[in-house]
Short mmCIF file of C-alpha atoms in Angstrom, two decimals:
data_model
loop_
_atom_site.label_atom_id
_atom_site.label_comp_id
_atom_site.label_asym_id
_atom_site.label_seq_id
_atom_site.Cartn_x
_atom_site.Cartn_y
_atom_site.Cartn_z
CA UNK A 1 -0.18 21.11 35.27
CA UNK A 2 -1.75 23.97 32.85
CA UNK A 3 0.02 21.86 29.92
CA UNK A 4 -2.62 18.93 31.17
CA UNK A 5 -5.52 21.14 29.09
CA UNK A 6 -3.77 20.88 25.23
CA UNK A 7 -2.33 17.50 26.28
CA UNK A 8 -5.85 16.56 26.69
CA UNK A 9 -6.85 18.04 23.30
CA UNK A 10 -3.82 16.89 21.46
CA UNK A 11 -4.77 13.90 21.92
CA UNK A 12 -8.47 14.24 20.93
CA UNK A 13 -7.09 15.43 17.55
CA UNK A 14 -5.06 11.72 17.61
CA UNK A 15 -8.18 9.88 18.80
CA UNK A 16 -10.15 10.94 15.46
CA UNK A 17 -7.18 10.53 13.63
CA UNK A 18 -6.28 7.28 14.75
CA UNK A 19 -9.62 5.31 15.52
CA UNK A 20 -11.93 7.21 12.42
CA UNK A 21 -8.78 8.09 9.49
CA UNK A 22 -8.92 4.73 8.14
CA UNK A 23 -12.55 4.24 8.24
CA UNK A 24 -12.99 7.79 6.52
CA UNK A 25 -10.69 6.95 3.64
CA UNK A 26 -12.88 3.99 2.99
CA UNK A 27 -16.00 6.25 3.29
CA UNK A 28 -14.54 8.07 0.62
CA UNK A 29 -13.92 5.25 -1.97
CA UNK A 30 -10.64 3.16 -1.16
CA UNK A 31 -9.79 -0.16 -1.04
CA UNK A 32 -8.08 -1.65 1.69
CA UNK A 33 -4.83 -1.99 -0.57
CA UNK A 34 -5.55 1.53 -1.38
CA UNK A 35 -5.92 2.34 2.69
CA UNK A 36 -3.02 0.56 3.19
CA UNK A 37 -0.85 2.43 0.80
CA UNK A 38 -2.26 6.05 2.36
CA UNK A 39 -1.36 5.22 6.14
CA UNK A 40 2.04 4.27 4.81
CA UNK A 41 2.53 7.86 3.32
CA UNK A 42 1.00 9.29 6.40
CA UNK A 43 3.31 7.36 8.59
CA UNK A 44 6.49 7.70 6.14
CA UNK A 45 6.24 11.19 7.52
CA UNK A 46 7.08 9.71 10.88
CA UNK A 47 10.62 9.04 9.43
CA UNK A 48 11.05 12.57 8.06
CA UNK A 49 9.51 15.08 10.33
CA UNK A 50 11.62 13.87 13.49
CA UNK A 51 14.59 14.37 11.45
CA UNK A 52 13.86 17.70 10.49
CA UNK A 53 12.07 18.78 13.49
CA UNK A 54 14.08 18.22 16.08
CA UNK A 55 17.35 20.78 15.20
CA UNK A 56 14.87 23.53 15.39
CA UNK A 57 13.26 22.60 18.34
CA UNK A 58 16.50 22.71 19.92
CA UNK A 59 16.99 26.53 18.88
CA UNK A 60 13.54 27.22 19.60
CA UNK A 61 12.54 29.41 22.60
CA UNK A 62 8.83 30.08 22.22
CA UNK A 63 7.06 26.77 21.59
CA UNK A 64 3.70 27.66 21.90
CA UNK A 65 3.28 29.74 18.43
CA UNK A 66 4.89 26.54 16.68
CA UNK A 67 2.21 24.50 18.01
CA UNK A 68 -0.15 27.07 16.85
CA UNK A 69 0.75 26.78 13.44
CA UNK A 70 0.82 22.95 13.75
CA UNK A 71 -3.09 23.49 15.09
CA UNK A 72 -4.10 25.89 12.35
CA UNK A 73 -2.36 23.65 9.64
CA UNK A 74 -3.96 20.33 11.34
CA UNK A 75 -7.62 22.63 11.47
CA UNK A 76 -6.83 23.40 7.62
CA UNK A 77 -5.46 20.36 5.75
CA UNK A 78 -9.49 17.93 6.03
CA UNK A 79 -10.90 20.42 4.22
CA UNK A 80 -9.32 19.87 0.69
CA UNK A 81 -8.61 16.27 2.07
CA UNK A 82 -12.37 15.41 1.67
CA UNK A 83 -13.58 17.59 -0.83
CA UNK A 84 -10.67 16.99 -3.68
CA UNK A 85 -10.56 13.27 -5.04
CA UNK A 86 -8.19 11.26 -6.72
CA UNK A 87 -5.78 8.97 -5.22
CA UNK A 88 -2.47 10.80 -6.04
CA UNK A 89 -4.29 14.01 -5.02
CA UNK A 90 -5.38 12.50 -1.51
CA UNK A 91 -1.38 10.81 -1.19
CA UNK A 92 -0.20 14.40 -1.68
CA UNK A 93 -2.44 16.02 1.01
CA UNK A 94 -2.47 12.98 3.61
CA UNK A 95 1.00 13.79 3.48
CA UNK A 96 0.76 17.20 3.73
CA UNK A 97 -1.67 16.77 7.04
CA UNK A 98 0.54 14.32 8.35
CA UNK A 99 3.67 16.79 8.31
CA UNK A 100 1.56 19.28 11.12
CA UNK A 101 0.28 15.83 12.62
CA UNK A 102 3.93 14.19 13.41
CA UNK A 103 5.30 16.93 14.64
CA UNK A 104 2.65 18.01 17.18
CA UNK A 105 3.48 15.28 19.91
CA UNK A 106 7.11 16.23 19.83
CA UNK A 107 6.64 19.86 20.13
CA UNK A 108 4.31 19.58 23.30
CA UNK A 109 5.65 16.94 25.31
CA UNK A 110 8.83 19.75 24.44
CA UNK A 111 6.72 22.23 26.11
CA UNK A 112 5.52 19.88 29.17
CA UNK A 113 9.15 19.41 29.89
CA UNK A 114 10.22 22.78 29.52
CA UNK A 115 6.94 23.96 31.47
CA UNK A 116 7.95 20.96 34.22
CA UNK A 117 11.85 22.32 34.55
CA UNK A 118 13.24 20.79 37.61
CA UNK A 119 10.21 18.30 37.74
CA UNK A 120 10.09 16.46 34.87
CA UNK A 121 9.86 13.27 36.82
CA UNK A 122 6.09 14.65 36.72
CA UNK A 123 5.72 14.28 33.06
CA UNK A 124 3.70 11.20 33.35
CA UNK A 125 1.15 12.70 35.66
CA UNK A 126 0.60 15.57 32.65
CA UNK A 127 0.42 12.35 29.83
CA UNK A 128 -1.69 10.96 31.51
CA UNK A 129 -4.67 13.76 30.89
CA UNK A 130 -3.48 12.96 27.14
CA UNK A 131 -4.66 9.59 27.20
CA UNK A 132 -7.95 10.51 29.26
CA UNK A 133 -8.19 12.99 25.87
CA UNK A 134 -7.83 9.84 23.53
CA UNK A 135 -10.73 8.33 25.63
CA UNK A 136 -13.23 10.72 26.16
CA UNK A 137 -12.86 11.68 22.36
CA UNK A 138 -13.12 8.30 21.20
CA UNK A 139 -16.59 7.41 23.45
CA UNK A 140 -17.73 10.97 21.75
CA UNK A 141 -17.02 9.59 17.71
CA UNK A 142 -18.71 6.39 19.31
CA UNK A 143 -22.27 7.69 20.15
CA UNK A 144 -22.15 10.61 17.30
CA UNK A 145 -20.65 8.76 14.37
CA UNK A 146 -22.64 6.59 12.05
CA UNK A 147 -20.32 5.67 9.09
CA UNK A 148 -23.05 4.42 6.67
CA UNK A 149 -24.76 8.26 6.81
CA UNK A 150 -21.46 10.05 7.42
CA UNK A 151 -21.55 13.04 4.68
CA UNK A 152 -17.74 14.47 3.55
CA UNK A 153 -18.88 17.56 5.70
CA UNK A 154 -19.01 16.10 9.10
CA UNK A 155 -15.75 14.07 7.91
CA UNK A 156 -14.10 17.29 7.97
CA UNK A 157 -16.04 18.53 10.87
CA UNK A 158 -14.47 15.65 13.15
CA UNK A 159 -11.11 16.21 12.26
CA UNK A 160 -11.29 19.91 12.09
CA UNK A 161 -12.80 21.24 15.39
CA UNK A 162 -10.55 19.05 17.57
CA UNK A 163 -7.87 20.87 16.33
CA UNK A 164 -8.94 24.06 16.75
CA UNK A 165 -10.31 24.15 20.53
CA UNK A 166 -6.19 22.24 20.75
CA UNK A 167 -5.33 26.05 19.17
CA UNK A 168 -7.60 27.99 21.77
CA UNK A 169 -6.00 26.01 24.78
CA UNK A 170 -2.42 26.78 23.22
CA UNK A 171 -3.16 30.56 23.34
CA UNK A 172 -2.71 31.54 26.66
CA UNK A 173 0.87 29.59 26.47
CA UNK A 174 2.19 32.18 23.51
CA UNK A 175 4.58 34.19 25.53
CA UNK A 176 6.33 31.32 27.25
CA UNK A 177 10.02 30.73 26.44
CA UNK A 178 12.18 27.34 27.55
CA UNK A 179 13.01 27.54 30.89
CA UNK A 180 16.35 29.30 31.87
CA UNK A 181 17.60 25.92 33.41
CA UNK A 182 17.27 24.37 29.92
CA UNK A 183 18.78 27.21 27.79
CA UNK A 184 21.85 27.80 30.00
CA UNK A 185 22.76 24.17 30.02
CA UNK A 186 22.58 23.74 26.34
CA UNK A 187 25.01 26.36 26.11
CA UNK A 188 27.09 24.79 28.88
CA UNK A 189 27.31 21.40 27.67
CA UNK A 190 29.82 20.89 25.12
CA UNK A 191 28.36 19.32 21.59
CA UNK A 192 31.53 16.80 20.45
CA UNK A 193 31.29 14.96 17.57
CA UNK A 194 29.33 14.58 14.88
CA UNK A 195 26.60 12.41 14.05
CA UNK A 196 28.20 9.46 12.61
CA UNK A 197 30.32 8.79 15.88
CA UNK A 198 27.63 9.68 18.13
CA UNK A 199 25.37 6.55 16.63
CA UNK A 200 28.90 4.73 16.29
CA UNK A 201 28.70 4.83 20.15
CA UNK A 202 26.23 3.29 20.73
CA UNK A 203 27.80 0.06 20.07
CA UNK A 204 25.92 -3.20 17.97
CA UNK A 205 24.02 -3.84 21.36
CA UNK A 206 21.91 -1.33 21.44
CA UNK A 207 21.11 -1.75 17.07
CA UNK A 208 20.03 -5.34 18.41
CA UNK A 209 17.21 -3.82 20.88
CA UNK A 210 16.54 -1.64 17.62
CA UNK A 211 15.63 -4.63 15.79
CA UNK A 212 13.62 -6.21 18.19
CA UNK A 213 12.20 -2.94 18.43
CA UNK A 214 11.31 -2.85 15.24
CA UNK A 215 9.85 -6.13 14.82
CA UNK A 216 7.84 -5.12 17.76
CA UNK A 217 6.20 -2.21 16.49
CA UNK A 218 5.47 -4.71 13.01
CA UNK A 219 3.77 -6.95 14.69
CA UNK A 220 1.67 -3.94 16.39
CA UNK A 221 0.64 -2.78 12.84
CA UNK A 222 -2.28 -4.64 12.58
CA UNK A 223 -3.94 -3.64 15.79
CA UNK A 224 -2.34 0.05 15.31
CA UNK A 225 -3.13 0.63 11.64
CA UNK A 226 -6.51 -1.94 10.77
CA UNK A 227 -8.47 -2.43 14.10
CA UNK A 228 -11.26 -0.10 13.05
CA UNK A 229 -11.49 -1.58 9.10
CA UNK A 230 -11.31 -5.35 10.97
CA UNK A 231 -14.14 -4.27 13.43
CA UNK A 232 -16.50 -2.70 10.18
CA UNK A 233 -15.86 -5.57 7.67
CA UNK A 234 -14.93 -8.50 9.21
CA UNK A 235 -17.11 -8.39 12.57
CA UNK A 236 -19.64 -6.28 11.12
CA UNK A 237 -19.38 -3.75 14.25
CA UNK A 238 -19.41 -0.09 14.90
CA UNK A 239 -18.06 0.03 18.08
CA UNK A 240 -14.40 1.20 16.96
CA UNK A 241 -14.54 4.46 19.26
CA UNK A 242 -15.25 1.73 22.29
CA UNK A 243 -12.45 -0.39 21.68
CA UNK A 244 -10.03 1.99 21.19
CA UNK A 245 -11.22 4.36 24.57
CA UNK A 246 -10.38 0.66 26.68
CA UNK A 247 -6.83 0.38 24.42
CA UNK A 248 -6.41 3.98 26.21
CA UNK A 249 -7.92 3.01 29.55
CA UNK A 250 -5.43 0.13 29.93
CA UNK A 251 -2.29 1.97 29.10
CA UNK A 252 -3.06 4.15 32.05
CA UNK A 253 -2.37 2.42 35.61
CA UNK A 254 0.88 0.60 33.67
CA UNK A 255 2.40 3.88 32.68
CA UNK A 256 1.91 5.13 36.25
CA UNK A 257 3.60 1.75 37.43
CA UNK A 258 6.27 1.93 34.85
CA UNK A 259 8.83 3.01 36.98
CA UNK A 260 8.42 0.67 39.42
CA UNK A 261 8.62 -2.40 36.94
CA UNK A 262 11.45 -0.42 35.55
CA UNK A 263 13.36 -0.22 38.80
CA UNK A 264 12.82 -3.52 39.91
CA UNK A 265 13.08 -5.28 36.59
CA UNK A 266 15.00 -3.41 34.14
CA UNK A 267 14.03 -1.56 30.93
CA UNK A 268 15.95 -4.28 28.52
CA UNK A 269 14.10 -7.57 29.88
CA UNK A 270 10.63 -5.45 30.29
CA UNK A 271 11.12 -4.77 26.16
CA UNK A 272 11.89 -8.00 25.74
CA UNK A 273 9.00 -9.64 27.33
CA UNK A 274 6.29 -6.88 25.85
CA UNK A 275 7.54 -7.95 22.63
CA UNK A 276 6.62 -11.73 23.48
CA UNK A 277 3.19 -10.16 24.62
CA UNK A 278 2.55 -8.93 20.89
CA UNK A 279 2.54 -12.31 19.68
CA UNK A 280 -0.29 -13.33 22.09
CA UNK A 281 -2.16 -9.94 21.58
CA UNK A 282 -2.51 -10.89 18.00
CA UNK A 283 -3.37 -14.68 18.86
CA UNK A 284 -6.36 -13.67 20.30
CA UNK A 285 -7.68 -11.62 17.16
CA UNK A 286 -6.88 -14.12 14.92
CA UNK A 287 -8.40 -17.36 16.91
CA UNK A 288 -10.92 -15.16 18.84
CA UNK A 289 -12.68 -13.69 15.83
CA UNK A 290 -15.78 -11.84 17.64
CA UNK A 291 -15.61 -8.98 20.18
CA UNK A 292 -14.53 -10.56 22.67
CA UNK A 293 -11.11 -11.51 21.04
CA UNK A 294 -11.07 -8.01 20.59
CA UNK A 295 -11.78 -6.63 23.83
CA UNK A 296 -9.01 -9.22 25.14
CA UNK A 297 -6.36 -8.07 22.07
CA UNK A 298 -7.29 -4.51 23.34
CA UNK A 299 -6.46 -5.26 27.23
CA UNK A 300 -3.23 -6.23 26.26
CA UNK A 301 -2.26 -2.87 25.43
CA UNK A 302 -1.31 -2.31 29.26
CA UNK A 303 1.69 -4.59 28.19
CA UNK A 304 2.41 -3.55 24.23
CA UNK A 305 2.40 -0.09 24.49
CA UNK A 306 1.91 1.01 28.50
CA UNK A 307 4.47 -0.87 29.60
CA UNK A 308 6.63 -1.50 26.62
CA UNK A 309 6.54 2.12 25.87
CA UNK A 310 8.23 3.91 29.00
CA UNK A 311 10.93 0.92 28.82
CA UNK A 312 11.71 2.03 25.26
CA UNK A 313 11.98 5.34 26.54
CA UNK A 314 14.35 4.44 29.25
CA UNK A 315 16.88 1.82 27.59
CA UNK A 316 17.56 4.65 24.94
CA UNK A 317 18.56 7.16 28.00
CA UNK A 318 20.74 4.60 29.39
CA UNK A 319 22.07 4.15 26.12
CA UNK A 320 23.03 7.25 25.75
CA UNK A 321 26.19 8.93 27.06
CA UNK A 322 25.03 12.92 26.95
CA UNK A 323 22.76 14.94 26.11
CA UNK A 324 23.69 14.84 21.75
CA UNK A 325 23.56 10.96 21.87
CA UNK A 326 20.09 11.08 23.65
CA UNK A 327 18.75 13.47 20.49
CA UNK A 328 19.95 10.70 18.59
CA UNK A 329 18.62 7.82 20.46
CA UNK A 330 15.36 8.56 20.59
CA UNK A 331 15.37 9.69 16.92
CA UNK A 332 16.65 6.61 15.92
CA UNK A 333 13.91 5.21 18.46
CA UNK A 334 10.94 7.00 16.73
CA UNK A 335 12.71 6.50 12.71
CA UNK A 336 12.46 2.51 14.11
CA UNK A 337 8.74 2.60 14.94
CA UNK A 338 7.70 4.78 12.25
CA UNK A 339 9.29 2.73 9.91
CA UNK A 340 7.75 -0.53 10.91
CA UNK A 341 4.55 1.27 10.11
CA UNK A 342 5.19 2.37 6.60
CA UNK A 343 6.46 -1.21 5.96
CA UNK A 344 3.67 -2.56 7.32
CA UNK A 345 0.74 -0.51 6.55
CA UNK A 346 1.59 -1.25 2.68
CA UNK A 347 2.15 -5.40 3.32
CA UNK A 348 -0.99 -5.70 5.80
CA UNK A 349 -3.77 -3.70 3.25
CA UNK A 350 -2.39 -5.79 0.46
CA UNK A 351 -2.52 -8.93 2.93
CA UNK A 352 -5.93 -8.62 3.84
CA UNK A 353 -7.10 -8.15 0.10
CA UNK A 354 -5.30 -11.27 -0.59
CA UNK A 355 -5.84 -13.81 2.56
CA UNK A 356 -8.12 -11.64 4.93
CA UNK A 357 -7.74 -10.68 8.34
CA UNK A 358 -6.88 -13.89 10.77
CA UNK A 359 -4.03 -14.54 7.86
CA UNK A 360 -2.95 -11.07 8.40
CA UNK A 361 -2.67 -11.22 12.48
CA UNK A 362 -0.95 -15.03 11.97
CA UNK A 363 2.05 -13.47 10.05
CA UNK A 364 2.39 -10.04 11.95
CA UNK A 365 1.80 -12.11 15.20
CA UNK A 366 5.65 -13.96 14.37
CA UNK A 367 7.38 -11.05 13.67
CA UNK A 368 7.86 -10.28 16.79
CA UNK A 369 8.76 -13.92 17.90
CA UNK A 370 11.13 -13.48 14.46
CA UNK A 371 12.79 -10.72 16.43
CA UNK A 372 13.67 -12.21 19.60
CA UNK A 373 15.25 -15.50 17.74
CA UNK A 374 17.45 -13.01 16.09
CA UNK A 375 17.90 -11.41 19.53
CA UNK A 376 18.88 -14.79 21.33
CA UNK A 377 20.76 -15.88 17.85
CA UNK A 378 23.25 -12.72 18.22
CA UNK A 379 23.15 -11.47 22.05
CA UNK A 380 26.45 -13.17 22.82
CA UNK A 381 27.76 -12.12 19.36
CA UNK A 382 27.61 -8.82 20.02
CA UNK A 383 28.69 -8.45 23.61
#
């Protein structure tokens, strides 16, 4: 349970990122196009760094300095951020930041599980501290924050600090190799194949849950990637470090039920039906356009991501037939999502230029629907 203390400043460090980044970048001069265009970079790197990441993670026996490094670089990267202008300049260091940023998750939920050894089952009692993290951080930026006399300084400040206390907490993990369980049965288990056949094995099933998938986290872009900017310029509110501590708060009891729903239900028709629950989630931004349309889009989180989540999680295990193909899985799990949000990061800041934000949550809110005709269309086609 020690890994519960940088969980719980990990996500801190995502909180800022994720409720204030946006709002920042317009701070410092951008359109919404121009917003649009950045988040796609940063999240592009969600396509890249898993690829490259995760072979060295596998040889890797001391975690904890690698998350170091990914601490320092995170504690590093807002200073020139917000002091150097210039959009190509910014694309070229929001990249740069997001390469430490991507691969921080991945590297400690590594060292929960390695930490965890024979009782991994507990992970989700450790996770949980990360979303309490993402709230308490997030009801912080609330009461401190005031965009319209936020200075460059206390830009970097916010983004900065986080990461460093994340670096303090990781230092008393330093000396801490994978367990002995998990090094002698990588070298027991016998690596066949290459990767070709191993995502050949998977069979055109499981590239239809992809999709859906995929469509999923598109029609999530809007509340993932623009809540903050709708809340500031459409409803004329500061209270984006509120709305997204409840989006945390929500996700909690459901990813403690999870395996119950998953047991009883099954991980495939749990997918599909938090993909339907997208749909709605975005109906009530669009049609409810004042807080509390908000505060009801955010509730729904318990469904898009607390419960939809842990399914993903699951139907790419049972998907996979060993250890290799479950690398690959949830690789080709994460490429999926991150690539929905450099698709749709782009599309929506150019959208809401164009047509505004209710036009915006309309089209995302059918992609999802899109998805599960094209599910239904090809199910039997497939079998």
């Amino acid at each position: 349970m020690l890994m519960a203390v940088p969980d719980f400043m990990l996500f801190a460090v995502v909180s800022v990122v994720t409720v204030y980044l946006p709002l920042f970048l317009q701070v410092f001069g951008y359109t919404t196009t121009q917003i649009g265009l950045l988040l796609a970079v940063f999240n592009a790197a969600g396509i890249i760094i898993p690829l490259l990441v995760t072979p060295a993670l596998s040889r890797t026996k001391r975690l904890a300095p690698v998350l170091l490094i990914i601490a320092a670089g995170m504690a590093a990267m807002p200073v020139p951020l917000f002091r150097w202008s210039g959009f190509a300049v910014t694309v070229f260091l929001l990249a740069l930041y997001a390469a430490f940023y991507r691969s921080a998750i991945p590297v400690c939920d590594t060292m929960i599980n390695s930490a965890l050894d024979g009782h991994r089952e507990r992970y989700g009692y450790v996770r949980v501290f990360g979303s309490i993290g993402f709230v308490v951080m997030s009801l912080i930026l609330q009461h401190f924050i005031v965009l319209e006399k936020c200075t460059l300084s206390e830009m970097t400040a916010w983004m900065s600090i986080p990461a460093v206390l994340l670096a303090v907490t990781v230092l008393p993990f330093a000396g801490v190799k994978g367990s002995a369980r998990e090094i002698s049965a990588a070298h027991e288990e016998p690596q066949t194949g290459n990767f070709r056949e191993t995502v050949a094995s998977f069979g055109a099933g499981y590239f239809l849950v992809l999709f859906v998938i995929f469509m999923q986290y598109m029609g999530m872009v809007p509340a993932n990637q623009f809540l903050s900017l709708y809340l500031k310029d459409s409803l004329k509110s500061n209270a984006s470090g509120f709305m997204w501590a409840l989006n945390a708060i929500c996700e909690i009891p459901f990813m403690f039920l999870s395996g119950r729903f998953i047991r009883r239900y099954g991980a495939l028709p749990l997918i599909l039906v938090c993909t339907a629950a997208v749909s709605v989630r975005m109906s009530f931004y669009a049609f409810i356009p004042n807080l509390a349309g908000v505060v009801l889009g955010q509730m729904m989180h318990s469904l898009t991501f607390g419960l939809f989540y842990p399914a993903c999680i699951m139907y790419c295990t049972q998907a996979s037939h060993n250890s290799r193909s479950v690398v690959v899985s949830m690789t080709l799990f994460t490429v999926a999502g991150s690539l929905a949000n450099v698709l749709g990061s782009s599309f929506g800041g150019w959208l809401i230029d164009a047509s505004g934000y209710r036009v915006m949550f309309c089209v995302f809110g059918f992609m999802p629907l899109a998805g599960l005709a094209v599910y239904g269309a090809m199910r039997r086609k497939v079998r």
